[in-house]
């Protein structure tokens, strides 16, 4: 067992786990942050998407011992306290989720896109979201939600 200091959602956590434990299991099993979902476990679906220093990454592929002090981890729980992040609100407005299982990964990927490109084209959305799998096939609603969030954010900025 080893002890790790992690900065997650702007809070400091100290966890004691076996070396090589995935960040996904640290989040879910040791810290109770269950918004990050387990699905494939091999980095193919994107349901476990988190942000590491503002970059989207699959938590199932990351070992906790690879985190340097000072790296910032953000999970779906860290987007907003009340679920009122513009992307989360747009997700509800567009009725994007069906079963909802992939949605936290989809939302985290969409937030990363809009942080980097506040006004993406539909093609840019498709390219950026490619690889985050939705078994229910709600891709058109997901695209609509991202377009709504982008429009909402541009109104706030203007």
JSON list of C-alpha atoms in Angstrom, two decimals:
[
{"chain": "A", "resi": 1, "resn": "UNK", "atom": "CA", "xyz": [0.00, 0.00, 0.00]},
{"chain": "A", "resi": 2, "resn": "UNK", "atom": "CA", "xyz": [1.09, 3.53, -0.74]},
{"chain": "A", "resi": 3, "resn": "UNK", "atom": "CA", "xyz": [-0.28, 6.94, 0.20]},
{"chain": "A", "resi": 4, "resn": "UNK", "atom": "CA", "xyz": [-1.13, 9.49, -2.48]},
{"chain": "A", "resi": 5, "resn": "UNK", "atom": "CA", "xyz": [-2.06, 13.17, -2.24]},
{"chain": "A", "resi": 6, "resn": "UNK", "atom": "CA", "xyz": [-4.59, 14.16, -4.89]},
{"chain": "A", "resi": 7, "resn": "UNK", "atom": "CA", "xyz": [-6.19, 17.48, -5.83]},
{"chain": "A", "resi": 8, "resn": "UNK", "atom": "CA", "xyz": [-9.71, 16.60, -6.96]},
{"chain": "A", "resi": 9, "resn": "UNK", "atom": "CA", "xyz": [-12.41, 19.19, -7.65]},
{"chain": "A", "resi": 10, "resn": "UNK", "atom": "CA", "xyz": [-10.33, 21.81, -5.82]},
{"chain": "A", "resi": 11, "resn": "UNK", "atom": "CA", "xyz": [-10.15, 19.71, -2.64]},
{"chain": "A", "resi": 12, "resn": "UNK", "atom": "CA", "xyz": [-7.17, 17.82, -1.27]},
{"chain": "A", "resi": 13, "resn": "UNK", "atom": "CA", "xyz": [-7.49, 14.09, -0.68]},
{"chain": "A", "resi": 14, "resn": "UNK", "atom": "CA", "xyz": [-5.10, 11.60, 0.84]},
{"chain": "A", "resi": 15, "resn": "UNK", "atom": "CA", "xyz": [-5.68, 7.99, -0.18]},
{"chain": "A", "resi": 16, "resn": "UNK", "atom": "CA", "xyz": [-3.92, 4.78, 0.70]},
{"chain": "A", "resi": 17, "resn": "UNK", "atom": "CA", "xyz": [-4.19, 2.21, -2.08]},
{"chain": "A", "resi": 18, "resn": "UNK", "atom": "CA", "xyz": [-2.15, -0.45, -3.81]},
{"chain": "A", "resi": 19, "resn": "UNK", "atom": "CA", "xyz": [0.35, 0.86, -6.34]},
{"chain": "A", "resi": 20, "resn": "UNK", "atom": "CA", "xyz": [-1.06, 0.62, -9.86]},
{"chain": "A", "resi": 21, "resn": "UNK", "atom": "CA", "xyz": [-4.67, 1.21, -8.79]},
{"chain": "A", "resi": 22, "resn": "UNK", "atom": "CA", "xyz": [-6.56, 3.05, -11.51]},
{"chain": "A", "resi": 23, "resn": "UNK", "atom": "CA", "xyz": [-7.76, 6.57, -10.87]},
{"chain": "A", "resi": 24, "resn": "UNK", "atom": "CA", "xyz": [-11.27, 5.36, -11.72]},
{"chain": "A", "resi": 25, "resn": "UNK", "atom": "CA", "xyz": [-11.34, 2.99, -8.74]},
{"chain": "A", "resi": 26, "resn": "UNK", "atom": "CA", "xyz": [-9.76, 5.57, -6.42]},
{"chain": "A", "resi": 27, "resn": "UNK", "atom": "CA", "xyz": [-12.51, 8.01, -7.36]},
{"chain": "A", "resi": 28, "resn": "UNK", "atom": "CA", "xyz": [-15.38, 5.55, -7.13]},
{"chain": "A", "resi": 29, "resn": "UNK", "atom": "CA", "xyz": [-14.40, 3.12, -4.38]},
{"chain": "A", "resi": 30, "resn": "UNK", "atom": "CA", "xyz": [-12.16, 5.16, -2.11]},
{"chain": "A", "resi": 31, "resn": "UNK", "atom": "CA", "xyz": [-13.58, 8.68, -2.44]},
{"chain": "A", "resi": 32, "resn": "UNK", "atom": "CA", "xyz": [-17.25, 8.00, -3.30]},
{"chain": "A", "resi": 33, "resn": "UNK", "atom": "CA", "xyz": [-17.14, 10.10, -6.48]},
{"chain": "A", "resi": 34, "resn": "UNK", "atom": "CA", "xyz": [-19.37, 7.76, -8.45]},
{"chain": "A", "resi": 35, "resn": "UNK", "atom": "CA", "xyz": [-20.29, 10.20, -11.24]},
{"chain": "A", "resi": 36, "resn": "UNK", "atom": "CA", "xyz": [-17.27, 8.89, -13.13]},
{"chain": "A", "resi": 37, "resn": "UNK", "atom": "CA", "xyz": [-18.59, 5.63, -14.58]},
{"chain": "A", "resi": 38, "resn": "UNK", "atom": "CA", "xyz": [-16.99, 2.26, -15.17]},
{"chain": "A", "resi": 39, "resn": "UNK", "atom": "CA", "xyz": [-18.00, 0.66, -18.44]},
{"chain": "A", "resi": 40, "resn": "UNK", "atom": "CA", "xyz": [-15.40, -1.02, -20.64]},
{"chain": "A", "resi": 41, "resn": "UNK", "atom": "CA", "xyz": [-12.32, -0.71, -18.41]},
{"chain": "A", "resi": 42, "resn": "UNK", "atom": "CA", "xyz": [-9.97, -0.52, -21.42]},
{"chain": "A", "resi": 43, "resn": "UNK", "atom": "CA", "xyz": [-10.30, 3.12, -22.46]},
{"chain": "A", "resi": 44, "resn": "UNK", "atom": "CA", "xyz": [-12.55, 2.49, -25.44]},
{"chain": "A", "resi": 45, "resn": "UNK", "atom": "CA", "xyz": [-15.90, 3.98, -24.43]},
{"chain": "A", "resi": 46, "resn": "UNK", "atom": "CA", "xyz": [-15.14, 7.23, -22.58]},
{"chain": "A", "resi": 47, "resn": "UNK", "atom": "CA", "xyz": [-17.70, 6.80, -19.79]},
{"chain": "A", "resi": 48, "resn": "UNK", "atom": "CA", "xyz": [-14.91, 7.38, -17.25]},
{"chain": "A", "resi": 49, "resn": "UNK", "atom": "CA", "xyz": [-13.78, 10.74, -18.69]},
{"chain": "A", "resi": 50, "resn": "UNK", "atom": "CA", "xyz": [-12.27, 13.21, -16.23]},
{"chain": "A", "resi": 51, "resn": "UNK", "atom": "CA", "xyz": [-10.12, 16.31, -16.71]},
{"chain": "A", "resi": 52, "resn": "UNK", "atom": "CA", "xyz": [-6.46, 16.25, -15.71]},
{"chain": "A", "resi": 53, "resn": "UNK", "atom": "CA", "xyz": [-5.07, 19.79, -15.75]},
{"chain": "A", "resi": 54, "resn": "UNK", "atom": "CA", "xyz": [-8.06, 20.75, -17.96]},
{"chain": "A", "resi": 55, "resn": "UNK", "atom": "CA", "xyz": [-7.42, 17.97, -20.49]},
{"chain": "A", "resi": 56, "resn": "UNK", "atom": "CA", "xyz": [-9.99, 15.17, -20.95]},
{"chain": "A", "resi": 57, "resn": "UNK", "atom": "CA", "xyz": [-8.58, 11.75, -20.05]},
{"chain": "A", "resi": 58, "resn": "UNK", "atom": "CA", "xyz": [-10.01, 8.29, -19.41]},
{"chain": "A", "resi": 59, "resn": "UNK", "atom": "CA", "xyz": [-9.72, 7.51, -15.70]},
{"chain": "A", "resi": 60, "resn": "UNK", "atom": "CA", "xyz": [-9.71, 3.74, -16.23]},
{"chain": "A", "resi": 61, "resn": "UNK", "atom": "CA", "xyz": [-6.35, 4.01, -18.00]},
{"chain": "A", "resi": 62, "resn": "UNK", "atom": "CA", "xyz": [-4.64, 6.24, -15.43]},
{"chain": "A", "resi": 63, "resn": "UNK", "atom": "CA", "xyz": [-2.75, 4.78, -12.49]},
{"chain": "A", "resi": 64, "resn": "UNK", "atom": "CA", "xyz": [-2.91, 6.83, -9.34]},
{"chain": "A", "resi": 65, "resn": "UNK", "atom": "CA", "xyz": [0.87, 6.54, -8.85]},
{"chain": "A", "resi": 66, "resn": "UNK", "atom": "CA", "xyz": [1.45, 8.52, -12.07]},
{"chain": "A", "resi": 67, "resn": "UNK", "atom": "CA", "xyz": [0.04, 11.72, -10.60]},
{"chain": "A", "resi": 68, "resn": "UNK", "atom": "CA", "xyz": [2.51, 14.40, -9.66]},
{"chain": "A", "resi": 69, "resn": "UNK", "atom": "CA", "xyz": [1.81, 16.80, -6.86]},
{"chain": "A", "resi": 70, "resn": "UNK", "atom": "CA", "xyz": [0.03, 19.86, -8.19]},
{"chain": "A", "resi": 71, "resn": "UNK", "atom": "CA", "xyz": [-1.90, 18.11, -10.95]},
{"chain": "A", "resi": 72, "resn": "UNK", "atom": "CA", "xyz": [-5.58, 19.01, -10.83]},
{"chain": "A", "resi": 73, "resn": "UNK", "atom": "CA", "xyz": [-8.24, 16.38, -11.37]},
{"chain": "A", "resi": 74, "resn": "UNK", "atom": "CA", "xyz": [-11.83, 17.36, -12.14]},
{"chain": "A", "resi": 75, "resn": "UNK", "atom": "CA", "xyz": [-14.75, 14.94, -12.17]},
{"chain": "A", "resi": 76, "resn": "UNK", "atom": "CA", "xyz": [-18.36, 15.51, -13.19]},
{"chain": "A", "resi": 77, "resn": "UNK", "atom": "CA", "xyz": [-19.07, 16.39, -9.54]},
{"chain": "A", "resi": 78, "resn": "UNK", "atom": "CA", "xyz": [-16.58, 19.27, -9.84]},
{"chain": "A", "resi": 79, "resn": "UNK", "atom": "CA", "xyz": [-18.29, 21.04, -12.75]},
{"chain": "A", "resi": 80, "resn": "UNK", "atom": "CA", "xyz": [-20.82, 22.79, -10.52]},
{"chain": "A", "resi": 81, "resn": "UNK", "atom": "CA", "xyz": [-22.28, 22.38, -7.06]},
{"chain": "A", "resi": 82, "resn": "UNK", "atom": "CA", "xyz": [-25.89, 22.41, -8.25]},
{"chain": "A", "resi": 83, "resn": "UNK", "atom": "CA", "xyz": [-25.66, 20.77, -11.67]},
{"chain": "A", "resi": 84, "resn": "UNK", "atom": "CA", "xyz": [-26.06, 24.16, -13.32]},
{"chain": "A", "resi": 85, "resn": "UNK", "atom": "CA", "xyz": [-22.98, 24.25, -15.53]},
{"chain": "A", "resi": 86, "resn": "UNK", "atom": "CA", "xyz": [-24.07, 25.51, -18.99]},
{"chain": "A", "resi": 87, "resn": "UNK", "atom": "CA", "xyz": [-23.36, 22.11, -20.54]},
{"chain": "A", "resi": 88, "resn": "UNK", "atom": "CA", "xyz": [-25.36, 20.29, -17.88]},
{"chain": "A", "resi": 89, "resn": "UNK", "atom": "CA", "xyz": [-28.28, 22.67, -18.36]},
{"chain": "A", "resi": 90, "resn": "UNK", "atom": "CA", "xyz": [-28.11, 22.24, -22.15]},
{"chain": "A", "resi": 91, "resn": "UNK", "atom": "CA", "xyz": [-28.07, 18.45, -21.70]},
{"chain": "A", "resi": 92, "resn": "UNK", "atom": "CA", "xyz": [-31.38, 18.66, -19.88]},
{"chain": "A", "resi": 93, "resn": "UNK", "atom": "CA", "xyz": [-32.87, 21.13, -22.37]},
{"chain": "A", "resi": 94, "resn": "UNK", "atom": "CA", "xyz": [-31.93, 18.91, -25.33]},
{"chain": "A", "resi": 95, "resn": "UNK", "atom": "CA", "xyz": [-33.05, 15.77, -23.48]},
{"chain": "A", "resi": 96, "resn": "UNK", "atom": "CA", "xyz": [-29.71, 14.23, -24.44]},
{"chain": "A", "resi": 97, "resn": "UNK", "atom": "CA", "xyz": [-29.63, 11.24, -22.08]},
{"chain": "A", "resi": 98, "resn": "UNK", "atom": "CA", "xyz": [-31.63, 8.11, -22.56]},
{"chain": "A", "resi": 99, "resn": "UNK", "atom": "CA", "xyz": [-30.18, 5.54, -20.15]},
{"chain": "A", "resi": 100, "resn": "UNK", "atom": "CA", "xyz": [-27.70, 8.18, -18.95]},
{"chain": "A", "resi": 101, "resn": "UNK", "atom": "CA", "xyz": [-24.79, 5.86, -18.34]},
{"chain": "A", "resi": 102, "resn": "UNK", "atom": "CA", "xyz": [-22.31, 7.52, -20.70]},
{"chain": "A", "resi": 103, "resn": "UNK", "atom": "CA", "xyz": [-23.52, 11.03, -20.00]},
{"chain": "A", "resi": 104, "resn": "UNK", "atom": "CA", "xyz": [-20.92, 12.10, -17.44]},
{"chain": "A", "resi": 105, "resn": "UNK", "atom": "CA", "xyz": [-18.17, 11.11, -19.88]},
{"chain": "A", "resi": 106, "resn": "UNK", "atom": "CA", "xyz": [-19.99, 12.84, -22.73]},
{"chain": "A", "resi": 107, "resn": "UNK", "atom": "CA", "xyz": [-20.44, 16.00, -20.65]},
{"chain": "A", "resi": 108, "resn": "UNK", "atom": "CA", "xyz": [-16.79, 16.08, -19.54]},
{"chain": "A", "resi": 109, "resn": "UNK", "atom": "CA", "xyz": [-15.66, 15.70, -23.16]},
{"chain": "A", "resi": 110, "resn": "UNK", "atom": "CA", "xyz": [-18.08, 18.44, -24.28]},
{"chain": "A", "resi": 111, "resn": "UNK", "atom": "CA", "xyz": [-16.86, 20.82, -21.56]},
{"chain": "A", "resi": 112, "resn": "UNK", "atom": "CA", "xyz": [-13.27, 20.28, -22.72]},
{"chain": "A", "resi": 113, "resn": "UNK", "atom": "CA", "xyz": [-14.33, 21.08, -26.28]},
{"chain": "A", "resi": 114, "resn": "UNK", "atom": "CA", "xyz": [-16.13, 24.29, -25.33]},
{"chain": "A", "resi": 115, "resn": "UNK", "atom": "CA", "xyz": [-13.25, 25.38, -23.09]},
{"chain": "A", "resi": 116, "resn": "UNK", "atom": "CA", "xyz": [-10.89, 25.05, -26.06]},
{"chain": "A", "resi": 117, "resn": "UNK", "atom": "CA", "xyz": [-13.33, 26.18, -28.76]},
{"chain": "A", "resi": 118, "resn": "UNK", "atom": "CA", "xyz": [-16.32, 28.18, -27.47]},
{"chain": "A", "resi": 119, "resn": "UNK", "atom": "CA", "xyz": [-18.06, 28.24, -30.86]},
{"chain": "A", "resi": 120, "resn": "UNK", "atom": "CA", "xyz": [-17.48, 24.90, -32.59]},
{"chain": "A", "resi": 121, "resn": "UNK", "atom": "CA", "xyz": [-19.07, 23.88, -35.86]},
{"chain": "A", "resi": 122, "resn": "UNK", "atom": "CA", "xyz": [-21.18, 20.74, -36.01]},
{"chain": "A", "resi": 123, "resn": "UNK", "atom": "CA", "xyz": [-18.28, 18.95, -37.71]},
{"chain": "A", "resi": 124, "resn": "UNK", "atom": "CA", "xyz": [-15.87, 20.06, -34.98]},
{"chain": "A", "resi": 125, "resn": "UNK", "atom": "CA", "xyz": [-18.31, 18.75, -32.36]},
{"chain": "A", "resi": 126, "resn": "UNK", "atom": "CA", "xyz": [-18.56, 15.39, -34.12]},
{"chain": "A", "resi": 127, "resn": "UNK", "atom": "CA", "xyz": [-14.78, 15.11, -34.42]},
{"chain": "A", "resi": 128, "resn": "UNK", "atom": "CA", "xyz": [-14.15, 16.02, -30.79]},
{"chain": "A", "resi": 129, "resn": "UNK", "atom": "CA", "xyz": [-16.90, 13.75, -29.45]},
{"chain": "A", "resi": 130, "resn": "UNK", "atom": "CA", "xyz": [-15.89, 10.80, -31.63]},
{"chain": "A", "resi": 131, "resn": "UNK", "atom": "CA", "xyz": [-14.86, 7.91, -29.41]},
{"chain": "A", "resi": 132, "resn": "UNK", "atom": "CA", "xyz": [-17.24, 8.64, -26.53]},
{"chain": "A", "resi": 133, "resn": "UNK", "atom": "CA", "xyz": [-19.71, 5.82, -27.05]},
{"chain": "A", "resi": 134, "resn": "UNK", "atom": "CA", "xyz": [-23.44, 6.05, -26.41]},
{"chain": "A", "resi": 135, "resn": "UNK", "atom": "CA", "xyz": [-25.08, 2.65, -26.50]},
{"chain": "A", "resi": 136, "resn": "UNK", "atom": "CA", "xyz": [-28.51, 4.27, -26.78]},
{"chain": "A", "resi": 137, "resn": "UNK", "atom": "CA", "xyz": [-27.49, 6.23, -29.87]},
{"chain": "A", "resi": 138, "resn": "UNK", "atom": "CA", "xyz": [-28.53, 9.69, -28.71]},
{"chain": "A", "resi": 139, "resn": "UNK", "atom": "CA", "xyz": [-25.73, 11.32, -30.70]},
{"chain": "A", "resi": 140, "resn": "UNK", "atom": "CA", "xyz": [-27.98, 13.86, -32.43]},
{"chain": "A", "resi": 141, "resn": "UNK", "atom": "CA", "xyz": [-29.32, 15.08, -29.08]},
{"chain": "A", "resi": 142, "resn": "UNK", "atom": "CA", "xyz": [-25.77, 15.23, -27.69]},
{"chain": "A", "resi": 143, "resn": "UNK", "atom": "CA", "xyz": [-24.70, 17.41, -30.63]},
{"chain": "A", "resi": 144, "resn": "UNK", "atom": "CA", "xyz": [-27.76, 19.61, -30.10]},
{"chain": "A", "resi": 145, "resn": "UNK", "atom": "CA", "xyz": [-26.93, 19.98, -26.39]},
{"chain": "A", "resi": 146, "resn": "UNK", "atom": "CA", "xyz": [-23.37, 21.07, -27.19]},
{"chain": "A", "resi": 147, "resn": "UNK", "atom": "CA", "xyz": [-24.65, 23.59, -29.73]},
{"chain": "A", "resi": 148, "resn": "UNK", "atom": "CA", "xyz": [-27.13, 24.92, -27.13]},
{"chain": "A", "resi": 149, "resn": "UNK", "atom": "CA", "xyz": [-24.37, 25.20, -24.51]},
{"chain": "A", "resi": 150, "resn": "UNK", "atom": "CA", "xyz": [-22.10, 27.03, -26.96]},
{"chain": "A", "resi": 151, "resn": "UNK", "atom": "CA", "xyz": [-24.91, 29.46, -27.83]},
{"chain": "A", "resi": 152, "resn": "UNK", "atom": "CA", "xyz": [-25.70, 29.96, -24.13]},
{"chain": "A", "resi": 153, "resn": "UNK", "atom": "CA", "xyz": [-22.07, 30.68, -23.27]},
{"chain": "A", "resi": 154, "resn": "UNK", "atom": "CA", "xyz": [-21.69, 33.14, -26.14]},
{"chain": "A", "resi": 155, "resn": "UNK", "atom": "CA", "xyz": [-24.76, 35.06, -24.88]},
{"chain": "A", "resi": 156, "resn": "UNK", "atom": "CA", "xyz": [-23.19, 35.29, -21.42]},
{"chain": "A", "resi": 157, "resn": "UNK", "atom": "CA", "xyz": [-19.90, 36.56, -22.88]},
{"chain": "A", "resi": 158, "resn": "UNK", "atom": "CA", "xyz": [-21.62, 39.22, -25.01]}
]
